[in-house]
XYZ file of C-alpha atoms in Angstrom:
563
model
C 17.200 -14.972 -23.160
C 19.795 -13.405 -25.352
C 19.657 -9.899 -25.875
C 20.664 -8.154 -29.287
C 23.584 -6.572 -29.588
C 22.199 -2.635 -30.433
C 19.793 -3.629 -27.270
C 22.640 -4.054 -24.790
C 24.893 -1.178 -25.986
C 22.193 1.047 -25.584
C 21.484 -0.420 -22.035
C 24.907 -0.109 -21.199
C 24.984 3.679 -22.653
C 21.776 4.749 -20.488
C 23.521 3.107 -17.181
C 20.740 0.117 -17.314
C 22.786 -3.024 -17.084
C 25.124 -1.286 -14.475
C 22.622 0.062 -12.135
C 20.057 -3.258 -12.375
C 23.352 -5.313 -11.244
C 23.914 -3.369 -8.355
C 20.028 -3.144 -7.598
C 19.992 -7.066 -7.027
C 21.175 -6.918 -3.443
C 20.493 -3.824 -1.265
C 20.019 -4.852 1.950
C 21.774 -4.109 4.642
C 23.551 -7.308 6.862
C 24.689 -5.391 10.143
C 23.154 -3.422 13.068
C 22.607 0.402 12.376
C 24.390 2.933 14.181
C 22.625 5.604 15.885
C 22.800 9.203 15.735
C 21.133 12.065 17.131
C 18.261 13.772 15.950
C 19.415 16.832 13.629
C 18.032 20.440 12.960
C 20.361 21.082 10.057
C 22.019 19.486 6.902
C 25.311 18.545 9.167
C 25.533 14.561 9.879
C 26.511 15.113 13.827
C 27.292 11.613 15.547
C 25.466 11.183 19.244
C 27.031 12.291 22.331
C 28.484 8.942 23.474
C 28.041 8.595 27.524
C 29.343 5.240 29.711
C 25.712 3.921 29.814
C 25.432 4.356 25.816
C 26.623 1.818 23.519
C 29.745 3.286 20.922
C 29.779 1.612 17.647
C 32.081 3.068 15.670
C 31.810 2.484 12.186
C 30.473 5.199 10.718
C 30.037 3.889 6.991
C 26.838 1.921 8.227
C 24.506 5.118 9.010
C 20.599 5.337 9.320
C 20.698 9.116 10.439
C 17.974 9.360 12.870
C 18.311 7.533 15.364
C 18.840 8.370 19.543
C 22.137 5.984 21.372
C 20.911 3.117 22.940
C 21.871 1.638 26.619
C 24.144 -0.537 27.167
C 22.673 -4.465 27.126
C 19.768 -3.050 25.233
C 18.357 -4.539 21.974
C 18.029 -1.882 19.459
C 14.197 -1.731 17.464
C 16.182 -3.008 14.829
C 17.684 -6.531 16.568
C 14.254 -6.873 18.126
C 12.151 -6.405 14.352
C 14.687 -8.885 12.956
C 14.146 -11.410 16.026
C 10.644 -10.673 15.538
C 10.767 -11.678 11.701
C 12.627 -15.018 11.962
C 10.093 -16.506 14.945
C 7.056 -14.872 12.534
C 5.292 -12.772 15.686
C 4.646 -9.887 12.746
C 2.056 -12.855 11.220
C 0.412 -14.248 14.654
C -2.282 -11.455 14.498
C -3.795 -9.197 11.697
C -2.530 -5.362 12.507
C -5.663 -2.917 12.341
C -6.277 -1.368 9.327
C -6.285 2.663 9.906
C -5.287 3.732 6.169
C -6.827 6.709 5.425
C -8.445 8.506 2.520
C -10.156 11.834 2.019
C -14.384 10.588 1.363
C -15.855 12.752 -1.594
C -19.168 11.636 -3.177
C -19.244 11.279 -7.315
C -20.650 14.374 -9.081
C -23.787 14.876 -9.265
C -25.835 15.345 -12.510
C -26.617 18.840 -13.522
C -28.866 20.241 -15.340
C -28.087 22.928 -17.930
C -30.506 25.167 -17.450
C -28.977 25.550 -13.801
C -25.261 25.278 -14.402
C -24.189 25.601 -17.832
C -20.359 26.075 -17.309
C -18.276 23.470 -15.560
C -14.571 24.169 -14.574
C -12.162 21.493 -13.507
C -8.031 21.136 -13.012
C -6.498 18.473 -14.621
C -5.046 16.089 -12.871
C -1.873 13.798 -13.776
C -1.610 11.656 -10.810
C -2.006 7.744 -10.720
C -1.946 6.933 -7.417
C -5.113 5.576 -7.103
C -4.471 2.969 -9.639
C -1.830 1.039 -8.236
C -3.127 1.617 -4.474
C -6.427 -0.684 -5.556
C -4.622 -2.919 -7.438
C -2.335 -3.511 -4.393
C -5.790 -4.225 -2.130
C -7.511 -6.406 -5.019
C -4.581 -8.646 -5.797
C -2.339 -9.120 -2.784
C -5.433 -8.567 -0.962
C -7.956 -10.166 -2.396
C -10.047 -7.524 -1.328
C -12.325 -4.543 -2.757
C -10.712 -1.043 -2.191
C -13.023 1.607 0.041
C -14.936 3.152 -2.392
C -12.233 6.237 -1.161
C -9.379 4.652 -2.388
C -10.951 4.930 -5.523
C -10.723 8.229 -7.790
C -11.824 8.045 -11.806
C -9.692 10.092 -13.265
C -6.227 8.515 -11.614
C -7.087 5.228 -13.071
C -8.291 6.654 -16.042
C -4.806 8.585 -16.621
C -2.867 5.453 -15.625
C -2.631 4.602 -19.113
C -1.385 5.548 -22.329
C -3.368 6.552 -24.796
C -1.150 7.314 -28.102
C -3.327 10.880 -28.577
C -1.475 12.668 -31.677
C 0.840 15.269 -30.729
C 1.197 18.622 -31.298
C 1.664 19.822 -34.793
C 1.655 23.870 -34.008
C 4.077 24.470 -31.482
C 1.947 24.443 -28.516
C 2.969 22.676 -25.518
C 0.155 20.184 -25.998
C -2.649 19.310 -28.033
C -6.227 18.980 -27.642
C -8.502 16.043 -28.759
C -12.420 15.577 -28.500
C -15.025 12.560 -29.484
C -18.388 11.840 -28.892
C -19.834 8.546 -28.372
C -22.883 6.737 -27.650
C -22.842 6.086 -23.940
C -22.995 2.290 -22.815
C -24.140 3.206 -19.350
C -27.362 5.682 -20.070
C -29.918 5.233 -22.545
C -29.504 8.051 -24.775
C -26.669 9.682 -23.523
C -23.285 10.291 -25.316
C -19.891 10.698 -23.586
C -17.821 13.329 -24.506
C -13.572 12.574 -24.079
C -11.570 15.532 -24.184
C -7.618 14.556 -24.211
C -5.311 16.545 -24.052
C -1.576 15.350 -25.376
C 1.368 16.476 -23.908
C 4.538 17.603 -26.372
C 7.461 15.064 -26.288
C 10.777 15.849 -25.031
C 13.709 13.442 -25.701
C 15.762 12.148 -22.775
C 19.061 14.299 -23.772
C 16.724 17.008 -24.291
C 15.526 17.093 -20.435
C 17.015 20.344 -18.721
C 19.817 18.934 -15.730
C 17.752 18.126 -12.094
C 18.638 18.821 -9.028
C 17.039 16.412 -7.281
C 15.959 15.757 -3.489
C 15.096 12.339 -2.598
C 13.429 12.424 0.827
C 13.401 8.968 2.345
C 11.013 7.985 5.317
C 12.882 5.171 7.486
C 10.893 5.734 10.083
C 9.779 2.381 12.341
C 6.808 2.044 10.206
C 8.214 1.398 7.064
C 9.907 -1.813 8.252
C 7.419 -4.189 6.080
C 9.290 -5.300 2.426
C 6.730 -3.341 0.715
C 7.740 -0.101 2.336
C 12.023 0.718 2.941
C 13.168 -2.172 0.651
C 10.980 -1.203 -2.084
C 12.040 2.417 -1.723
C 15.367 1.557 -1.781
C 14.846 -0.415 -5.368
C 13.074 2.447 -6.374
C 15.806 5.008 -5.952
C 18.116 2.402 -7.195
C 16.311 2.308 -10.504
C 15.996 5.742 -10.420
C 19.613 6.251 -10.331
C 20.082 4.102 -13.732
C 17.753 7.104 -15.571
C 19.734 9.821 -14.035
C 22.281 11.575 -16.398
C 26.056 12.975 -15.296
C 25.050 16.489 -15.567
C 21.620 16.167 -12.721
C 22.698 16.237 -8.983
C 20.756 13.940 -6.546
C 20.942 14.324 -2.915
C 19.284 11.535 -0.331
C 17.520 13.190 3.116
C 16.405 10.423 5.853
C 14.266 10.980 8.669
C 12.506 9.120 11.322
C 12.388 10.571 14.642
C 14.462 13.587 13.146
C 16.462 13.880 9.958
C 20.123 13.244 8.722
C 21.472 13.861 4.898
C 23.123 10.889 3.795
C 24.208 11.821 0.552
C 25.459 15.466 -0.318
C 24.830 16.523 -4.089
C 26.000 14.076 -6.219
C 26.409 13.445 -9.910
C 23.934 11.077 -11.824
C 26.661 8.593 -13.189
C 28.064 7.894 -9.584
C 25.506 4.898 -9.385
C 27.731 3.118 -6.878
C 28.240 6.016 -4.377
C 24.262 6.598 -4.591
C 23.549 2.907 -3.827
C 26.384 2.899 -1.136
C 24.248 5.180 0.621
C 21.561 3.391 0.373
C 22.301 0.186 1.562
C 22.337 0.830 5.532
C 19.332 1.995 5.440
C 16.892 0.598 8.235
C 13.923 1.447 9.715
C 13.453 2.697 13.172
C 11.747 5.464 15.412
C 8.767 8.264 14.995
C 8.091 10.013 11.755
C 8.978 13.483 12.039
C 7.797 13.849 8.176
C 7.075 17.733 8.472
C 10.658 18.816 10.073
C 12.069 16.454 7.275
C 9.900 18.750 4.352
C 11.741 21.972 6.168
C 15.528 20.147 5.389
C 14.432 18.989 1.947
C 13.528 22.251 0.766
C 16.238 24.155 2.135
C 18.956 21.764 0.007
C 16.819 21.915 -3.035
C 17.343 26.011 -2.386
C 20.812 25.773 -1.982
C 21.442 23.748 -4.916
C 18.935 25.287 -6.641
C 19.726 25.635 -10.724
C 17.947 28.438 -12.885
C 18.310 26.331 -15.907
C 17.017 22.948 -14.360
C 14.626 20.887 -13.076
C 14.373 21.613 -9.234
C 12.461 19.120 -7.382
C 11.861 16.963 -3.890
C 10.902 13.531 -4.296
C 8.984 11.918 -0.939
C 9.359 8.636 -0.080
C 6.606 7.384 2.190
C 3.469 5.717 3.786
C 2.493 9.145 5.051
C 1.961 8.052 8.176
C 3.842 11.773 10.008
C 3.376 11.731 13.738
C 6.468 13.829 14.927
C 5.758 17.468 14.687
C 4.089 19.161 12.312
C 1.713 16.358 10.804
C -1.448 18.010 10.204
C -1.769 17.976 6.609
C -3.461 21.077 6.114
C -0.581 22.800 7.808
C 1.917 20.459 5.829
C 0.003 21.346 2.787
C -0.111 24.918 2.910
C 3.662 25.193 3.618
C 4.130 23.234 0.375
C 1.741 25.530 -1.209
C 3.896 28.239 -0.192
C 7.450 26.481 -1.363
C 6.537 25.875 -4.558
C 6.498 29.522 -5.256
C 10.032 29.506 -4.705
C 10.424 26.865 -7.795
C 10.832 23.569 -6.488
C 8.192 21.037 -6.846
C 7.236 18.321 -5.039
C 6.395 15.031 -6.209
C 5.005 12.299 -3.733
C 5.642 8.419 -3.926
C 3.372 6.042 -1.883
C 4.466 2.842 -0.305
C 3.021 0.108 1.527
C -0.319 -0.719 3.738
C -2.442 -0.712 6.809
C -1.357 2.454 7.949
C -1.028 4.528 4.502
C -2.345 7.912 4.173
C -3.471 8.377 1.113
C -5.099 11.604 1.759
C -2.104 13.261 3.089
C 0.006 12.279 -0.419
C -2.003 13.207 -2.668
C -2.450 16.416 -1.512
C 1.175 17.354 -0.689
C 1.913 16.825 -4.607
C -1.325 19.036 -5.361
C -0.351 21.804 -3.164
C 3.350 21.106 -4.604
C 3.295 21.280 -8.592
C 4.019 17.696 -8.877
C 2.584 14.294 -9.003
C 1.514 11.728 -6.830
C 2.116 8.104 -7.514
C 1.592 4.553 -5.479
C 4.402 2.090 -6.139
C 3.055 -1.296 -5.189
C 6.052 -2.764 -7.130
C 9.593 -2.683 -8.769
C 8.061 -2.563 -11.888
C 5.868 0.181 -10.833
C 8.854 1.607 -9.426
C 10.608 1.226 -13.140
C 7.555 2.876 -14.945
C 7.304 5.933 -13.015
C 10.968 6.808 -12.477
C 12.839 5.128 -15.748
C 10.482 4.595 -18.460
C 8.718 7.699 -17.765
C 11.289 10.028 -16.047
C 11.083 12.843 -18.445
C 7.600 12.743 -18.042
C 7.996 12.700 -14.144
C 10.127 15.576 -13.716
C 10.117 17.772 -17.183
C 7.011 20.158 -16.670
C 5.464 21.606 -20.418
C 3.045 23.234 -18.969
C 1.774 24.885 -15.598
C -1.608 25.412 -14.135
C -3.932 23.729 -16.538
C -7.687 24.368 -16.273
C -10.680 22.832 -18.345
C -14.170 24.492 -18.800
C -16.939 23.452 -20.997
C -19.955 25.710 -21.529
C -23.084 23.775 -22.700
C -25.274 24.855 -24.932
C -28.690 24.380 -23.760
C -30.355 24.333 -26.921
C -28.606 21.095 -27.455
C -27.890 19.535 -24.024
C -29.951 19.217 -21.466
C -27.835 17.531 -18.816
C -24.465 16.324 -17.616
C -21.892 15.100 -15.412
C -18.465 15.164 -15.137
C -16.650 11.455 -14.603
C -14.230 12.227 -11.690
C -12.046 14.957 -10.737
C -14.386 15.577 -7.713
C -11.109 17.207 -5.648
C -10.678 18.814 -8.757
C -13.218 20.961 -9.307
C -13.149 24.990 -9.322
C -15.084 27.534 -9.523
C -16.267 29.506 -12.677
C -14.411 32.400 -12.100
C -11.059 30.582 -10.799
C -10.751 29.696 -14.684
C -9.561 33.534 -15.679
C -7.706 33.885 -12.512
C -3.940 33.310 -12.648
C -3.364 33.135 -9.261
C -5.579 29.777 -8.825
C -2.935 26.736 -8.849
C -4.276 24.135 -11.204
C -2.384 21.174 -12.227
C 0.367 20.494 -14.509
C 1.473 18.399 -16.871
C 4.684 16.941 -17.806
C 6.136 16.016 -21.134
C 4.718 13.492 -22.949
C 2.292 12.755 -20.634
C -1.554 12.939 -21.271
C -4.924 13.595 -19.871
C -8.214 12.524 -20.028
C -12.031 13.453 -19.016
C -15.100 12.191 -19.258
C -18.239 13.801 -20.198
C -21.852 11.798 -20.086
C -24.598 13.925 -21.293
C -28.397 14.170 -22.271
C -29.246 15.587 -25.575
C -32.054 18.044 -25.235
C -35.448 15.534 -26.179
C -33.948 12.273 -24.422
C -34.914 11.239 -20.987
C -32.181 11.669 -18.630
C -31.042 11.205 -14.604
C -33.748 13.669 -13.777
C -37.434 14.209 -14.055
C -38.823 17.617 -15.036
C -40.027 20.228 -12.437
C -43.618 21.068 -11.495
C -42.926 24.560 -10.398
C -40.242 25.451 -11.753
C -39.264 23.740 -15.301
C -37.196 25.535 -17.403
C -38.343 26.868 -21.145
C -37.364 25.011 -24.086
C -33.756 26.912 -24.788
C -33.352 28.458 -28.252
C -30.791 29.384 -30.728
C -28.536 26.725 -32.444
C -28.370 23.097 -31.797
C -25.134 22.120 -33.767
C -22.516 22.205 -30.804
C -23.164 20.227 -27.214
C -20.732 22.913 -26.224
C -17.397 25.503 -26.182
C -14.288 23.995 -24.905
C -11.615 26.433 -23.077
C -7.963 25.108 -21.969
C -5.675 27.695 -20.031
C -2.123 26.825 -19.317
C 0.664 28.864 -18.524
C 4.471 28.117 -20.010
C 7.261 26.708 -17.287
C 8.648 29.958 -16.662
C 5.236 32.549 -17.420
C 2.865 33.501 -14.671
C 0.344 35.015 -17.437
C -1.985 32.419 -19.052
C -2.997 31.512 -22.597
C -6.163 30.230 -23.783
C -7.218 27.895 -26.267
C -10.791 26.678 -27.035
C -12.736 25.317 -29.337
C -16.625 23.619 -30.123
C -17.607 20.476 -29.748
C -19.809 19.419 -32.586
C -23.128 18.138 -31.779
C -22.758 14.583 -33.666
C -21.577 11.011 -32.162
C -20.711 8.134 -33.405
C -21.577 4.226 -31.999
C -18.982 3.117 -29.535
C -18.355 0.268 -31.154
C -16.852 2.517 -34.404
C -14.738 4.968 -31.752
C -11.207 4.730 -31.473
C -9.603 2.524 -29.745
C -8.312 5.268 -26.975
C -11.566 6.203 -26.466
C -13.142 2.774 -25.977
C -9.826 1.586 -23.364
C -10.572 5.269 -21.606
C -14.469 4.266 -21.120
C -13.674 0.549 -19.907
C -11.265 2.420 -17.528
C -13.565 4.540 -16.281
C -16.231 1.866 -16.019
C -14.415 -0.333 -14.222
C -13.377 2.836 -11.238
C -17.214 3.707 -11.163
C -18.139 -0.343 -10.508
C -15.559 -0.473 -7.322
C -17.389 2.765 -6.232
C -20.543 0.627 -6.309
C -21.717 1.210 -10.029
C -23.826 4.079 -9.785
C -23.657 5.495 -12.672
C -23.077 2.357 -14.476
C -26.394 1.007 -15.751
C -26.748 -2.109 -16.833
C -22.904 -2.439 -17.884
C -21.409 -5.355 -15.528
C -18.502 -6.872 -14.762
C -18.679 -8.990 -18.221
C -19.649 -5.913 -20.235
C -16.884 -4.378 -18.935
C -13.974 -6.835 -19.547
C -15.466 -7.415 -22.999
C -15.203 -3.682 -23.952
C -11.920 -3.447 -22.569
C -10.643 -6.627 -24.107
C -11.983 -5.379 -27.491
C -9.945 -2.050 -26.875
C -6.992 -3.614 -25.469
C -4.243 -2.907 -29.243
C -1.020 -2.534 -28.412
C 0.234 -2.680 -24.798
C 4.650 -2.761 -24.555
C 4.216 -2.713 -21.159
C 1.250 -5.342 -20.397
C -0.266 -2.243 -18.832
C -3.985 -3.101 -20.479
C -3.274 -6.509 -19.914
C -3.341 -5.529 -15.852
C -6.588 -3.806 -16.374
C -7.879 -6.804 -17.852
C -6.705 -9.229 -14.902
C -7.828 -6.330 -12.087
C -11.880 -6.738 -13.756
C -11.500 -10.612 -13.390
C -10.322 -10.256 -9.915
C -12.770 -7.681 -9.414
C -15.628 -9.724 -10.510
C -14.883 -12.590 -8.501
C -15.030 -10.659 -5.337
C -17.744 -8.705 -5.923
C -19.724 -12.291 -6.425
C -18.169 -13.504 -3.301
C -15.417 -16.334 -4.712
């Protein structure tokens, strides 16, 4: 197809043509040379003795690796001997991906808790993870795997922006609820401020590569590779990129380097293979201490992990892991976490390193994924707006008499966390948005529960025009004092069928992450009501984002009926 002209000089200008040419091909055609394991940011080549093997071209590097005997076959001959005869294929490898179990909120009543306080929460991980298992699969995800609000914030939304100067703006609507009788469903979004790509403060950038042995699967160090590729092609000349690899210990393969020397960054990429033990803790220590010494007071400072999580060398308990990142971020330099492959992936182990690191955590199942979350939505990847950000909704009991919250179950704080400053809640990036969920029973409806013999609670009082008092704190990039904003939320609803059409996407969304959790909360809204409601909400879609939705319910349906 033949592009228009304005089309390919502004590819050209951003570095897209250029960088997808030389992301066509990145594999590597000859045997890695090995190194010895490292302590340090200094590339040291292994002590050579008359039993080891030399080789010595040291242009074709993988960084981590120990020599290897004479006559041997290195991990690498024997995984490529391995792939042409198909012995990867003659048996199904055991399945021991993990996740972190949490049950779905319960329903409250608001006589007993009348205040519920929550983070926000910007990953997507989630998303793309299931999607993986339900179409290259063709299975149904652990009900684990699956968390509400990163599918639900998977998408766009097109929320207005902010009109006063605030880093982001706040949106409510109430709805009649298609899963309860009676019940509405409150969606609070919250809109991230803009920021233009020439606008976005120079990165220095970490890129932390695992090439250990088990990433050798396409979907794991090939993919990666594409991804930093196409990362690359976003980068501008003025950010600074560095590449770390580690296996069975850790070697830097690419020393800061400017974000318009595409082919030097791919050079280094290209030898890449994987091989050894994943010594993914040590390899945190080395990332952190170049993002320090590169470290830029007017920039973006930030590591970016490549991996299946899967640490075994080391220091690879992840509440150790995670409370070492908790304690590097204070320094400045976030983390974000990228996801790749299967059968061994530890879910639970990313998504809490970017939690405990002031970034994001995100599943690339694809190049395109790949594309979305580090080129289409770069600025939104790395630029923070705001720092911290904490939800809480008082309801008024004259007016509600119960709720739950849809999601954020890893999310949740406690009441008095909200005024305290020194409790890390998430952030959010520019552009980006959030949403929650809210089902509730009006005060008079029948709800989840039935009243109390003993103990049931007096009809409350006072004013029924508000189902509640909204509170947002955030604190700017560079503040460690909060500011608050809040607001009512007007006791009146509308029919879904007359809500907007963000609202309506956000609800089949969430729908459709409660039914692969086994549809509790769901009612009589099936797999048909679903896809019709998100078909009906589906508008624009650039990216044929909604479009996947769609396909994911189909699939979904079919294997939940057994086809």
């Amino acid at each position: 197809m033949q592009k228009h002209p304005l089309i390919l000089v502004l590819l050209a200008a951003s570095g897209s043509i250029y960088a997808a040419d030389l992301c066509d091909d990145l594999s590597a055609d000859d045997p890695p040379v090995e190194y010895a394991a490292m302590s340090a940011p200094v590339l040291q080549k292994a002590a050579v003795s008359p039993q080891a093997q030399a080789i010595p071209d040291l242009s074709n590097r993988l960084g981590v690796n120990m020599p290897v005997p004479a006559g041997a076959k290195t991990q690498w001959e024997l995984n490529q001997a391995a792939a042409k005869i198909g012995i990867r294929g003659t048996a199904e490898a055991p399945n021991r991906e993990r996740y972190a179990h949490s049950d779905a909120n319960p329903v409250h009543r608001v006589s007993d808790a009348p205040v519920s306080t929550f983070s926000i929460d910007v990953d997507t991980g989630s998303y793309s993870n299931v999607r993986r298992m339900i179409t290259r699969e063709g299975r149904l995800p652990p009900a684990d795997a699956v968390r509400a609000e990163e599918i639900l914030n998977y998408f766009s939304y097109g929320y207005p922006l902010p009109q006063d100067g605030k880093p982001f703006a706040l949106h409510t609507q109430t709805v009649d609820s298609p899963w309860q009788a009676d019940a509405k469903l409150i969606r609070i979004a919250i809109q991230a401020a803009d920021l233009a790509p020439d606008k976005r403060p120079p990165a220095n950038l970490v890129f932390l590569i695992d090439t250990s042995g088990s990433m050798n699967d396409p979907d794991k160090l090939p993919l990666v590779k594409k991804t930093v590729c196409h990362f690359a092609e976003a980068l501008r000349a003025d950010d600074r990129i560095s590449l770390i690899t580690y296996s069975g210990s850790t070697a830097k393969i690419l020393s800061p380097t400017a974000g318009d020397q595409k082919e030097t960054i791919i050079a280094a990429l290209k030898p890449l293979r994987a091989h050894g033990a994943t010594a993914g803790g040590e390899a945190l220590r080395m990332a952190y201490d170049a993002a320090a010494k590169n470290y830029r007071k007017d920039g973006i400072n930030r590591i970016l992990l490549a991996t299946d999580g899967d640490f075994n060398v080391g220091i690879s308990d992840p509440a150790t892991l995670k409370n070492y990142v908790a304690e590097k971020r204070k320094s400045g330099i976030s983390l974000t976490t990228l996801g790749y492959g299967r059968g061994n992936y530890h879910d639970t182990m990313m998504e809490q390193l970017a939690d405990a690191g002031d970034g994001n955590y995100s599943y690339i199942d694809s190049e395109a994924e790949a594309k979305k979350v580090l080129v289409r939505q770069l600025t939104s990847t790395l630029a923070t707006v705001a720092r911290d950000v904490k939800i809480q909704l008082e309801f008024n009991p004259a007016a509600v008499k119960e709720y739950r919250l849809v999601g954020y179950e890893n999310r949740l704080l406690r009441e008095e966390d909200f005024n305290n400053d020194r409790v890390d809640a998430g952030d959010i990036g520019a552009g980006s948005n959030v949403t929650a969920l809210y089902e509730i029973i009006p005060q008079g409806k029948t709800g989840w529960l039935d009243a109390r013999h003993y103990q049931n609670a007096p009809a409350a009082s006072g004013k029924a025009d508000e189902y509640g008092w909204l509170k947002l704190r955030y604190k700017a990039p560079e503040s460690e004092q909060s500011q608050l904003i809040e607001q009512p939320i007007a006791a009146k609803s509308i029919p879904l069928a007359d809500a907007d059409e963000a609202t309506r996407f956000a609800i089949a969304a969430a729908s459709y992450a409660q039914a692969l959790k086994g549809g509790q909360y769901n009612g009589a809204l099936d797999w048909a009501g679903i896809l019709r409601l998100a078909q009906a909400a589906q508008g624009s879609d650039p990216y044929g984002e909604r479009a996947g939705l769609l396909q994911l319910i189909e699939k979904a349906r079919e294997l939940s009926s057994g086809k």
